Each structure stands twice: as C-alpha cells, then as structure tokens.
Amino acid sequence: MHGDTILLMTFVLALVAAFAGGLVARALRLPPLVGYLLGGLAVGPFTPGFIGDSQAMNQLSEVGVMFMMFGTGLHFSLKDLAQVKGIAVPGAIIQIALGTLAGYGLAQAFGWSAQAGIMLGLSVSIASTVVLIKNLTDEGLYQTRGGRIATGWLIVEDLATVLILVVLPVVFGPGEVEPAQLAGQIGVALAKTAAFVLLMLVVGSKALPWLLDHIERSCPRELFQLAVVVVALGTAMLASAAFDLSVALGAFLAGVVVSGDKLSHRIAAEAIPFQDLFSIIFFASVGMMVNPAILAAHLPELLALVALIMVGKWLINMMLGMAFSAGVETSLTIASGLSQIGEFSFIIGQTGMALGILSADQYSLILGGAVVSIALNTFVFKIAGPAAHAIHSRPGLARFYERHAKAPEPVACDMCGHVVVVGYGSAGESVVDALTRLDVSCLVVERDLETAEAAQAAGAHILVGDAANSEVLRHAHLDQARVLAIAMSHEHSAEKIASEARAANPDIKIVTRADTAAGVAALVEAGADEVVRPELEGGIELLRHTLIDLGYRPKQISGCVERLRESGYEALGETSRTKRIQAFERMVSTMSDIDIQWASVGEGAAGKSLAQLDVRGRTGAQAVALRRAGSVQPYVDPAAPLQAGDVLGLMGTVEQTEAAEHLLA
C-alpha cells in the first residue's frame, strides 16, 4: 500500500478510535484523555488489526505539541501567579526537585542508567495541567484557594518544563563533553533562549497583536483563523530554525505575547478547535507507542511507578502544604490535583527517546504510569473529605497546616433573618445595594478579598472564601437565614451551594441564576426555589421594546412575553415564580380589556385643548401622559392647547383608545 494512503488511513482511524475511546471514557466517568490514549493503542503496531504508521503520526503530533503550548501561553497569567506566589513558586520548585530525586531512586531500583533515571524523575515530577483543571472544575474546586494555588503551581511547572526542554539536548547530547565545555554549551543555549524571549517581548509583543488586529478588521474570518494558526506554528518554527530552540518554547511565547491583546479571547476561541484536534492526535500517537506486552511483563515496575506518582507525590505535596502552612483543605486540593502525570511527561519522555537515553520499553512504562494515574486521579479527590476529617480530628496535626492559613472571616453570631448573597459581581452588587437601602441585613460570600472588602464598604457583612466549599458555608449561618441568593455564573458550583444550603436549612428560599434550560432543571433538582436566566430576560426585554416600536398593543406583547418566559422556565413547573407570573397575567386579563395606546395629534386637533375636544366624553378614553419634543409629561392639563406632533398616552378599552386616536388625528 502506498505510504500516503497508509498515513491517511492511520490519521482517520486514529481519530475514529480516539472518538470511540473518548465516548467509552465518558461513560465510565474517566477523563477523555484516557480514551484518546486507548484509542491510539487500538490502532498501534502492538495490537491486532490495522497497523498504523506511528512514525508519521509522531510527526503530526508535533503540531499538537505546538498548539498545546500556544494554548498554555494564551492562558498564562502573571497576575494569577502573583496572587499565590508565596506557596506556588517555592512549592513547585521543591516538588520538582523531590519528585525527580524519587523518580531517580526508583529507576536505580529498576536497574536503569543514571541518565534514564533523571529522565524518569523529570517525567514523574511534572503533572498535567489539562487533567488538573478538568478535575478541579468537576469537583467545584477550580475557584477555591487550593484550586488557584494548584493552578499557579502548574504554571511554574510549565515554565520549568520549557527550561528543561531547552537544557536537555545540551546536557544529554551526543558525545562526551568536558564540564567546562558543557557549562559553555548550557550558557550558549540559555543566551539563545534569552535572545529569543527578548525578541518576542520587544518586537513580537507589538508586531503580532498589530498584525492580528489589522487582519481582524479588514479580512474575512477564515483569514483571521489562518493568521492565528500561522502565528502559533510560524513562531514555533522560527524558534527552532533561527535559534535552535524547541518548537514548544516558540509556541508558548507566541501565546504569551498575544494573550495581552484586546482580541485575546477571540484568538483563543479560534485556536481551541485546532488545539483540541491536534492534541487528540498527539495523545493518540502516544497511545500507539504503548506496548501492552511490555507493561504486562513489567507489571511490578508499573505498579511501583504508579504508587510513586499517586502516593509518593501526594505525600510530598502534603508535607509541603504543612511546611508552608497552606491549610488542611488547600493542601489536600493541591496534593490530589498533582497526583498524576500527563502531556509534558510524554514530551520529556519523547525527548529522552530522541536523545537515545530512554528505550522504547522504558518510555512505554512512563506512558503506562501516566494513563493509570490520569484514570485514577479523579478518585483521589474523593478521599480528600475523609482525609480532612481525619486530620482535623487530631488538633496537634491540624495546627501544623493551619499556623498561618487564612481562615474565613468571622461573621456576627447574632445574625438572624438575613440574606446570604454568593458572589459580588455586577448582579450580586445590585442585589446587595437594593437590600441595604431597604435595611435588610446581608452577608456576602466572596472568594476575592478585594471584592469582598468592596462589599463590606457598601454595608454588607462579608465572608471570604469559595461558597462551593462547604467549610465556608458553615460560617454563613444558613440555619438562621431567610434567603440565599446565588449570583455567581458557574452552574456546577451553584448546584453544590444550593444542595449544601438545602441540607443546612430545609426552609430557606434559594434564588439563583442559570445560562440554559438544562441548568435550570439541574439547579431545581439541587434545591433551588427560583432560577433566573439573565440572557433570556435580556432577550425578553429586547422583544418587548421591539414589539412596542412595531406598534403592538400591551396585551399582545404580554402574551408573547408570557409564552417565551414559560418555555424558558419549564423546569420550574408550578413553583412560586410561575404562579406569580400566572397570577399577574390573570389580573391583567380581568381589567375589562383595559389597554394603553399612544396617539399622535394631527393638524385638525392642533391648537385645541382636551376639554374643547371633549376626548373623554366623546370616546371614554383618558389621557394620562403627553410626549412633546422628546420629553414625557406624566400629567396632561385638559385646558392647555395641543400642538401638531404631540403624542398622547391614552388609557381605556381597545375601542375607546381607537376612537380617541381617530378623533385626535
């Protein structure tokens, strides 16, 4: 079979196998990444059936590496890192060092060479950002203090990986090198890296955003998409060709440079489909290199490696959490999230193979350890609760973790009949402002300290922390609260909050928001009494104003609005919100068909007053407002002369307002 045909078949079958594997992983509640790896394994050279061209797939996977690093750069945030730098920066550096030493020791026990041991240690020390964020999001922990520190921790690890990929080819390159010569080569490599970084920050930070802005304004969308791809891949190739650096570093810096542009969100949106597609190809190509027979033959080594990744790293991170006094829950979140290895471990392993340090069997062992740790990582989070309880039951041990940890701000113990508002964004601020004016006691739960202080300045009690963490909610006196208003936009976290609040106080009224009809149903199931869909309500108001401008009558508008709102809140059923809407509509319908209509004053009625025209006596309609020269007067003097072009607001039945409109015209 022709080589191009084999490549095409490999590409297509790898995608199909990855798709099938992703569906199976989702059904088993495993990360899709596991399914992509297993899909690649199914079409690899070590399993029966079609044998794909793994070498050609590896070349395509390089594009996946570039897009992954470009996406990492796009989401890189020095601001986020600065907020948690006290723990994330030293913690990540120490953990990389300890993880590398532990991996090196394990490799020596396996009988590997010293160089292979270093490669195993580096692979073990680097966790997967993709897996971390996925599991933090699923557990509602992404916005917690522990989630932010764990994310910042991996930002440092990502930066360290970039540096490792620069240094590895120099340190482990071909041939024997004297120490002085090695130091010189490392210096040259770092100088090239510094020059490229400087070029990107000084020239690229101006040229690339300008280019993308110009293309976005003057070219079709497909050219903008192509420009994003060219920026990502072109910068990566420039780093490799001109500076002899890794394509990963070039793509990462391209993402960092354009992340500060005003179009960064659109750039990310255009890059995500390519990033996702080629990332899947990357993981499938990695799976094609796994030899199940080797893993079975080295099962004791595989189990030992998995134990180091999941148990050893968990213990290392828990000890670091104790050393930095991060707090029990925060330390458990970090330790659970980092008890796995992933995409950067694959890249380091591939570099080791390319340098001739790792054999195919050794690389397969690293891959096997990664797949098992990714598959089981979600279950590590399940033991965080019992582990926290066990630590808190030993006050002496808990004090080591809580020495300098930020505890939730104390709330007045006598709070009763208050409203708990979760989130002090624009919606939460509006709620608190109105309730404060009505002298209703408010407690704001906000994870950002500066935002919480703004709520306190507005007159509300504050509780600093993430409400999705039940430990924080315990300090909100929900058992004494009247209403819980969840103003945050994260539906999954809102579900957890609603469920915890309903368990704490079965009688509390819970009001929250959702983005979709499915979100409404999920929140109602979690215990919410009333759910608001902001985008739907905005659409309803747009519809209302549009119909008013088109001249439709209030009763017709009311009917359209009612039908739209009922369809959008179908999951609420016969809740109090639906009943109030229906009661209001019934009240309107019983007002003897009273309608309000705006009517223009024509030339024939100009100069005459309402009294002279006897509008009310002749038609039965009552003039209740006057619009003249762009301003509206809520009272109409019956003796004042009307002017041509005046618009009168008339109240009455349809027949009465139509008769008055004809009279005034």
XYZ file of C-alpha atoms in Angstrom, residues 2-567:
566
model
C 1.268 3.476 -0.867
C 2.848 5.416 2.009
C 0.499 8.411 1.640
C -2.512 6.090 1.758
C -1.225 4.437 4.946
C -0.711 7.850 6.540
C -4.233 8.950 5.601
C -5.756 5.718 6.905
C -3.710 5.993 10.097
C -4.875 9.559 10.622
C -8.548 8.772 10.035
C -8.584 5.534 12.047
C -6.697 7.194 14.911
C -9.351 9.900 15.096
C -12.178 7.337 14.924
C -10.520 5.194 17.607
C -9.893 8.278 19.778
C -13.536 9.299 19.365
C -14.751 5.838 20.376
C -12.314 5.760 23.274
C -13.475 9.185 24.422
C -17.104 8.030 24.447
C -16.201 4.945 26.479
C -14.143 7.031 28.928
C -17.016 9.462 29.373
C -19.447 6.591 30.007
C -17.063 5.266 32.679
C -16.671 8.802 34.155
C -12.995 8.866 33.239
C -11.142 11.807 31.631
C -11.490 11.712 27.799
C -7.693 11.815 27.678
C -7.657 8.178 28.786
C -9.946 7.268 25.898
C -7.710 9.050 23.365
C -4.681 7.140 24.616
C -6.516 3.821 24.478
C -7.819 4.682 21.003
C -4.246 5.167 19.810
C -3.292 1.880 21.444
C -6.056 0.118 19.477
C -4.603 1.159 16.095
C -0.953 0.892 17.144
C 1.590 -1.656 15.950
C 1.364 -3.729 19.149
C -2.309 -4.723 18.879
C -4.072 -6.985 16.324
C -5.756 -5.466 13.283
C -4.717 -2.461 11.229
C -1.147 -1.337 11.932
C -0.854 2.422 11.647
C 2.208 4.422 10.683
C 3.316 5.500 14.154
C 6.311 7.479 12.824
C 4.126 9.592 10.567
C 1.650 10.123 13.428
C 4.519 11.272 15.635
C 5.315 13.969 13.091
C 1.699 15.132 13.144
C 1.762 15.034 16.934
C 4.461 17.728 16.882
C 1.751 20.093 15.679
C -0.300 19.033 18.690
C 2.606 19.939 20.983
C 2.830 23.385 19.375
C -0.880 24.077 19.794
C -0.887 22.817 23.397
C 1.986 25.122 24.279
C 0.352 28.015 22.381
C -2.818 27.484 24.432
C -0.766 27.316 27.628
C 0.810 30.661 26.753
C -2.583 32.200 25.963
C -3.863 31.303 29.419
C -0.624 32.138 31.218
C -1.265 34.856 33.785
C 1.430 36.508 35.864
C -1.356 38.201 37.835
C -2.866 34.862 38.864
C 0.568 33.523 39.703
C 1.426 36.628 41.742
C -1.627 36.097 43.959
C -0.373 32.667 45.092
C 3.374 33.067 44.538
C 4.220 32.607 48.222
C 3.257 28.933 48.071
C 3.066 28.066 44.357
C 6.575 29.161 43.316
C 8.711 27.594 46.071
C 6.334 24.642 46.369
C 6.580 23.782 42.661
C 10.371 24.127 42.602
C 10.862 21.958 45.684
C 8.347 19.385 44.465
C 10.098 19.103 41.076
C 13.395 18.537 42.865
C 11.995 15.962 45.310
C 9.942 14.234 42.582
C 12.997 13.994 40.338
C 15.072 12.502 43.175
C 12.317 9.993 43.986
C 11.986 9.003 40.324
C 15.749 8.683 40.013
C 15.842 6.403 43.061
C 13.055 4.242 41.634
C 14.868 3.985 38.292
C 18.021 2.851 40.072
C 15.957 0.126 41.770
C 14.768 -0.907 38.291
C 18.391 -1.132 37.134
C 18.167 1.819 34.719
C 21.111 4.032 33.836
C 21.672 7.290 35.696
C 20.621 9.335 32.660
C 17.427 7.306 32.228
C 16.760 7.753 35.945
C 16.927 11.535 35.588
C 14.506 11.401 32.666
C 12.100 9.228 34.684
C 12.381 11.597 37.642
C 11.643 14.666 35.487
C 8.668 12.897 33.886
C 7.269 11.946 37.296
C 7.684 15.451 38.737
C 5.544 17.243 36.111
C 1.735 16.989 36.388
C -0.838 17.549 33.632
C -2.479 20.975 33.517
C -5.299 19.601 31.346
C -6.176 16.880 33.858
C -5.822 19.212 36.855
C -8.196 21.867 35.541
C -10.708 19.245 34.382
C -10.850 17.564 37.790
C -10.868 20.846 39.733
C -13.781 22.041 37.605
C -15.699 18.786 38.018
C -15.255 18.941 41.794
C -16.241 22.632 42.010
C -12.773 23.488 43.369
C -11.301 25.486 40.483
C -12.012 28.879 42.096
C -11.089 27.861 45.637
C -7.842 28.965 47.227
C -6.496 25.435 46.843
C -7.548 25.362 43.183
C -5.849 28.711 42.477
C -2.638 27.629 44.213
C -2.616 24.276 42.370
C -3.119 26.084 39.042
C -0.331 28.565 39.851
C 1.832 25.624 40.926
C 1.421 24.054 37.489
C 2.148 27.374 35.773
C 5.546 27.237 37.467
C 5.925 23.594 36.408
C 5.045 24.531 32.820
C 7.719 27.244 32.845
C 10.200 24.774 34.323
C 9.320 22.281 31.570
C 10.111 24.899 28.926
C 13.524 25.426 30.528
C 14.071 21.656 30.849
C 13.369 21.168 27.141
C 15.999 23.817 26.366
C 18.686 22.278 28.582
C 18.147 18.533 27.966
C 19.575 18.401 24.406
C 22.680 20.229 25.630
C 23.278 18.122 28.738
C 22.468 14.749 27.179
C 23.555 15.443 23.609
C 25.737 13.002 21.680
C 29.369 12.542 22.652
C 31.393 13.032 25.793
C 31.631 16.643 26.933
C 34.002 18.127 29.484
C 32.369 20.020 32.396
C 33.714 23.377 31.234
C 32.533 22.727 27.690
C 29.142 21.591 28.993
C 28.791 24.773 31.039
C 29.651 26.786 27.930
C 27.065 24.954 25.836
C 24.390 25.496 28.500
C 25.357 29.180 28.584
C 25.004 29.427 24.807
C 21.618 27.678 24.911
C 20.381 29.997 27.665
C 21.735 33.031 25.773
C 19.836 31.962 22.648
C 16.745 31.468 24.771
C 17.141 34.915 26.333
C 17.633 36.498 22.902
C 14.510 34.845 21.530
C 12.464 35.798 24.595
C 13.698 39.383 24.311
C 12.846 39.457 20.606
C 9.329 38.193 21.298
C 8.690 40.574 24.190
C 10.097 43.675 22.472
C 9.215 43.134 18.807
C 6.661 40.334 18.855
C 4.510 41.967 21.529
C 3.921 44.871 19.123
C 4.068 43.211 15.717
C 1.887 40.143 16.327
C -1.060 41.958 18.000
C -0.896 44.683 15.310
C -0.967 42.043 12.565
C -3.914 40.182 14.109
C -5.851 43.409 14.762
C -5.346 44.531 11.153
C -6.431 41.166 9.745
C -9.459 41.030 12.047
C -10.674 44.440 10.809
C -10.002 44.063 7.101
C -10.145 40.367 6.224
C -12.730 37.559 6.246
C -12.987 35.280 9.263
C -11.180 32.377 7.604
C -8.109 34.559 7.072
C -8.140 35.506 10.755
C -8.306 31.814 11.657
C -5.398 31.134 9.337
C -3.472 34.048 10.858
C -3.846 32.545 14.342
C -2.502 29.215 13.062
C 0.393 30.930 11.283
C 1.307 32.898 14.409
C 1.326 29.762 16.554
C 3.176 27.468 14.165
C 5.332 30.113 12.480
C 6.752 31.386 15.758
C 7.447 27.813 16.841
C 9.342 27.108 13.612
C 11.252 30.417 13.936
C 12.445 29.366 17.400
C 13.637 26.040 16.007
C 15.211 27.223 12.742
C 16.802 30.524 13.766
C 17.613 29.971 17.448
C 17.969 26.164 17.631
C 15.313 26.045 20.369
C 12.362 23.712 20.848
C 9.155 24.381 18.947
C 7.363 24.134 22.300
C 9.132 27.260 23.600
C 8.339 29.234 20.441
C 4.648 28.347 20.524
C 4.446 29.093 24.251
C 5.942 32.579 23.829
C 3.642 33.278 20.873
C 0.685 32.568 23.150
C 2.103 34.761 25.933
C 2.683 37.675 23.559
C -0.835 37.724 22.090
C -2.562 36.963 25.409
C -2.431 40.655 26.342
C -4.113 41.798 23.129
C -7.707 43.032 23.172
C -8.555 40.198 20.755
C -7.081 37.510 23.032
C -10.475 35.950 23.744
C -11.244 35.635 20.048
C -7.746 34.349 19.337
C -8.266 31.680 21.984
C -11.660 30.801 20.512
C -10.181 30.391 17.026
C -7.201 28.371 18.300
C -9.185 25.984 20.513
C -10.583 23.799 17.666
C -7.091 23.316 16.200
C -5.623 22.813 19.662
C -8.236 20.204 20.546
C -7.920 18.327 17.260
C -4.131 18.133 17.184
C -3.971 17.463 20.928
C -6.144 14.400 20.305
C -3.737 13.368 17.536
C -0.864 13.836 19.975
C -2.446 11.652 22.648
C -3.458 9.045 20.062
C 0.113 8.933 18.750
C 1.358 8.476 22.319
C -1.083 5.590 22.760
C 0.228 3.988 19.572
C 3.641 3.699 21.206
C 2.386 1.769 24.259
C 3.195 -1.918 24.124
C 0.742 -3.834 26.370
C 3.028 -6.873 26.337
C 5.869 -4.833 27.836
C 3.588 -3.429 30.531
C 2.377 -6.929 31.388
C 5.953 -8.217 31.512
C 6.957 -5.354 33.819
C 3.816 -5.247 35.930
C 5.688 -4.901 39.287
C 7.650 -1.919 37.915
C 4.429 -0.373 36.570
C 2.688 -0.711 39.938
C 5.709 0.785 41.714
C 5.748 3.732 39.293
C 2.017 4.343 39.739
C 2.473 4.205 43.514
C 5.233 6.830 43.284
C 3.108 9.092 41.074
C -0.094 8.839 43.078
C 1.005 8.069 46.646
C 4.555 9.416 46.685
C 3.697 12.765 45.090
C 0.587 13.042 47.294
C 2.741 12.649 50.404
C 5.380 15.079 49.089
C 2.750 17.750 48.400
C 1.033 17.192 51.761
C 4.381 17.688 53.505
C 4.961 20.871 51.508
C 1.463 22.054 52.448
C 2.386 21.526 56.091
C 5.722 23.316 55.635
C 4.075 26.346 54.015
C 1.057 26.239 56.387
C -1.327 26.247 53.444
C -4.293 24.860 55.409
C -5.745 21.366 55.501
C -8.302 21.686 52.693
C -5.931 23.684 50.476
C -3.119 21.146 50.934
C -5.467 18.267 50.118
C -6.661 20.011 46.949
C -3.074 20.577 45.782
C -1.956 17.048 46.656
C -4.981 15.456 44.975
C -4.694 17.537 41.816
C -0.983 16.891 41.313
C -1.089 13.112 41.889
C -0.833 12.382 38.164
C 1.404 12.985 35.155
C 0.412 13.822 31.610
C 1.234 15.631 28.405
C 4.536 17.265 29.425
C 5.764 13.968 30.847
C 5.125 12.494 27.385
C 7.097 15.319 25.762
C 10.025 14.860 28.159
C 9.913 11.109 27.529
C 9.914 11.630 23.767
C 12.913 13.938 24.136
C 14.652 11.204 26.115
C 13.989 8.697 23.316
C 15.201 11.131 20.651
C 18.435 11.632 22.616
C 18.884 7.862 22.960
C 18.581 7.946 26.756
C 15.300 6.049 27.105
C 14.480 2.785 25.382
C 11.047 2.036 23.912
C 10.332 -0.269 26.860
C 11.201 2.433 29.381
C 9.098 5.004 27.553
C 6.173 2.551 27.484
C 6.451 2.232 31.260
C 6.210 6.016 31.652
C 3.190 6.063 29.345
C 1.532 3.260 31.307
C 2.077 5.101 34.575
C 0.591 8.269 33.082
C -2.515 6.514 31.745
C -3.235 4.773 35.061
C -2.627 7.928 37.124
C -4.883 10.023 34.886
C -7.622 7.407 35.031
C -7.489 7.181 38.827
C -6.815 10.830 39.657
C -10.483 11.753 39.894
C -10.904 9.181 42.666
C -8.104 10.768 44.711
C -10.348 13.809 45.182
C -12.976 11.525 46.747
C -10.721 10.738 49.697
C -9.999 14.426 50.404
C -13.079 14.769 52.622
C -12.336 11.764 54.871
C -8.664 12.784 54.971
C -9.589 16.309 56.094
C -11.830 14.882 58.816
C -9.024 12.584 59.978
C -6.537 15.467 60.166
C -8.968 17.800 61.962
C -9.671 15.036 64.491
C -6.015 15.363 65.530
C -5.697 19.020 66.640
C -1.936 18.775 67.021
C -1.532 17.698 63.396
C -4.088 20.197 62.092
C -2.222 23.082 63.773
C 0.815 22.403 61.570
C -1.322 23.047 58.484
C -3.302 25.990 59.881
C -0.490 28.019 61.514
C -0.666 30.890 59.049
C -3.538 29.793 56.833
C -6.248 32.330 56.085
C -9.385 31.309 57.915
C -12.834 32.513 56.827
C -13.665 35.912 58.270
C -15.825 35.591 61.394
C -19.439 36.571 60.967
C -21.561 38.145 63.659
C -23.002 35.312 65.740
C -26.307 37.125 66.255
C -27.169 37.284 62.530
C -30.743 36.135 62.036
C -33.245 36.628 59.240
C -30.506 37.812 56.887
C -29.967 37.277 53.177
C -26.850 35.409 52.052
C -25.561 36.641 48.684
C -22.950 34.452 46.990
C -20.779 36.437 44.589
C -20.348 40.209 44.472
C -20.187 40.731 40.737
C -22.488 43.152 38.925
C -25.604 41.100 39.751
C -24.645 40.494 43.368
C -23.747 44.142 43.867
C -27.173 45.240 42.584
C -28.931 42.855 44.981
C -26.865 43.977 47.966
C -27.312 47.664 47.120
C -31.112 47.344 46.966
C -31.337 45.250 50.149
C -29.089 47.667 52.029
C -31.382 50.553 51.093
C -34.280 48.539 52.498
C -32.338 47.918 55.738
C -32.201 44.155 55.108
C -29.160 42.520 56.712
C -26.870 40.981 54.066
C -23.978 38.552 54.223
C -21.805 38.404 51.106
C -19.730 35.292 50.431
C -16.949 36.254 48.020
C -13.704 34.430 47.197
C -11.754 37.531 46.096
C -10.530 39.552 49.079
C -10.577 42.971 47.358
C -14.088 42.391 46.024
C -15.258 41.241 49.455
C -13.844 44.405 51.011
C -15.821 46.462 48.478
C -18.992 44.672 49.634
C -18.086 45.437 53.247
C -17.642 49.114 52.370
C -21.146 49.006 50.859
C -22.563 47.974 54.248
C -22.708 44.173 53.999
C -21.177 41.594 56.279
C -18.564 39.574 54.404
C -17.260 36.040 54.424
C -14.083 35.498 52.406
C -13.917 32.124 50.702
C -15.452 29.951 47.997
C -19.052 29.037 48.817
C -18.652 25.826 46.814
C -16.508 24.686 49.732
C -18.949 23.500 52.420
C -16.480 24.541 55.131
C -17.078 28.174 54.182
C -20.862 27.841 54.075
C -20.878 26.561 57.651
C -19.895 30.071 58.769
C -22.748 31.766 56.874
C -25.468 30.936 59.486
C -27.700 29.430 56.813
C -29.872 27.887 59.529
C -30.902 31.433 60.531
C -31.050 32.966 57.033
C -34.268 33.735 55.158
C -32.979 33.759 51.578
C -29.869 32.543 49.737
C -29.187 34.458 46.502
C -26.525 32.770 44.357
C -25.320 35.483 41.980
C -22.332 33.618 40.548
C -22.365 32.337 36.964
C -20.798 28.890 37.493
C -23.736 26.474 37.327
C -21.850 23.461 38.690
C -20.671 25.395 41.747
C -24.172 26.864 42.187
C -25.593 23.323 42.265
C -23.202 22.356 45.054
C -24.030 25.509 47.008
C -27.784 25.003 46.627
C -27.530 21.380 47.709
C -25.434 22.249 50.789
C -27.769 25.099 51.723
C -30.888 22.951 51.384
C -29.302 20.330 53.655
C -28.376 23.000 56.217
C -31.796 24.698 56.204
C -34.750 22.929 54.530
C -36.890 26.085 54.836
C -34.507 28.585 53.270
C -35.546 30.188 49.978
C -32.871 29.738 47.317
C -32.691 32.086 44.342
C -30.023 31.558 41.715
C -29.196 32.040 38.042
C -28.588 29.752 35.086
C -27.494 30.080 31.475
C -29.536 27.264 29.922
C -32.808 25.383 30.342
C -30.766 22.335 31.366
C -29.084 24.470 34.010
C -32.491 25.496 35.363
C -33.502 21.837 35.682
C -30.228 20.896 37.413
C -30.499 23.754 39.908
C -34.116 22.943 40.704
C -33.052 19.350 41.304
C -30.302 20.641 43.622
C -32.853 22.518 45.721
C -33.273 25.981 44.172
C -36.714 27.582 44.546
C -36.349 30.215 41.849
C -33.951 30.404 38.918
C -33.322 33.417 36.699
C -31.848 33.220 33.218
C -30.187 36.619 32.608
C -29.764 36.179 28.859
C -33.367 35.026 28.484
C -34.616 38.010 30.497
C -32.474 40.305 28.339
C -33.972 38.715 25.224
C -37.468 39.230 26.614
C -36.784 42.936 27.152
C -35.381 43.249 23.630
C -38.534 41.577 22.315
C -40.757 43.857 24.391
C -39.116 47.040 23.086
C -39.127 45.723 19.527
C -42.857 44.975 19.652
C -43.558 48.393 21.205
C -41.691 50.086 18.353
C -43.666 47.976 15.861
C -46.914 49.295 17.362
C -48.202 46.114 19.035
C -50.594 46.588 21.926
C -49.637 45.753 25.525
C -51.933 42.706 25.662
C -50.312 41.219 22.561
C -46.839 41.943 23.931
C -47.759 40.435 27.279
C -48.895 37.220 25.583
C -45.634 36.860 23.632
C -43.570 37.530 26.743
C -45.561 35.034 28.807
C -45.115 32.257 26.245
C -41.380 32.922 25.903
C -40.835 33.005 29.659
C -42.878 29.836 30.255
C -40.810 27.900 27.687
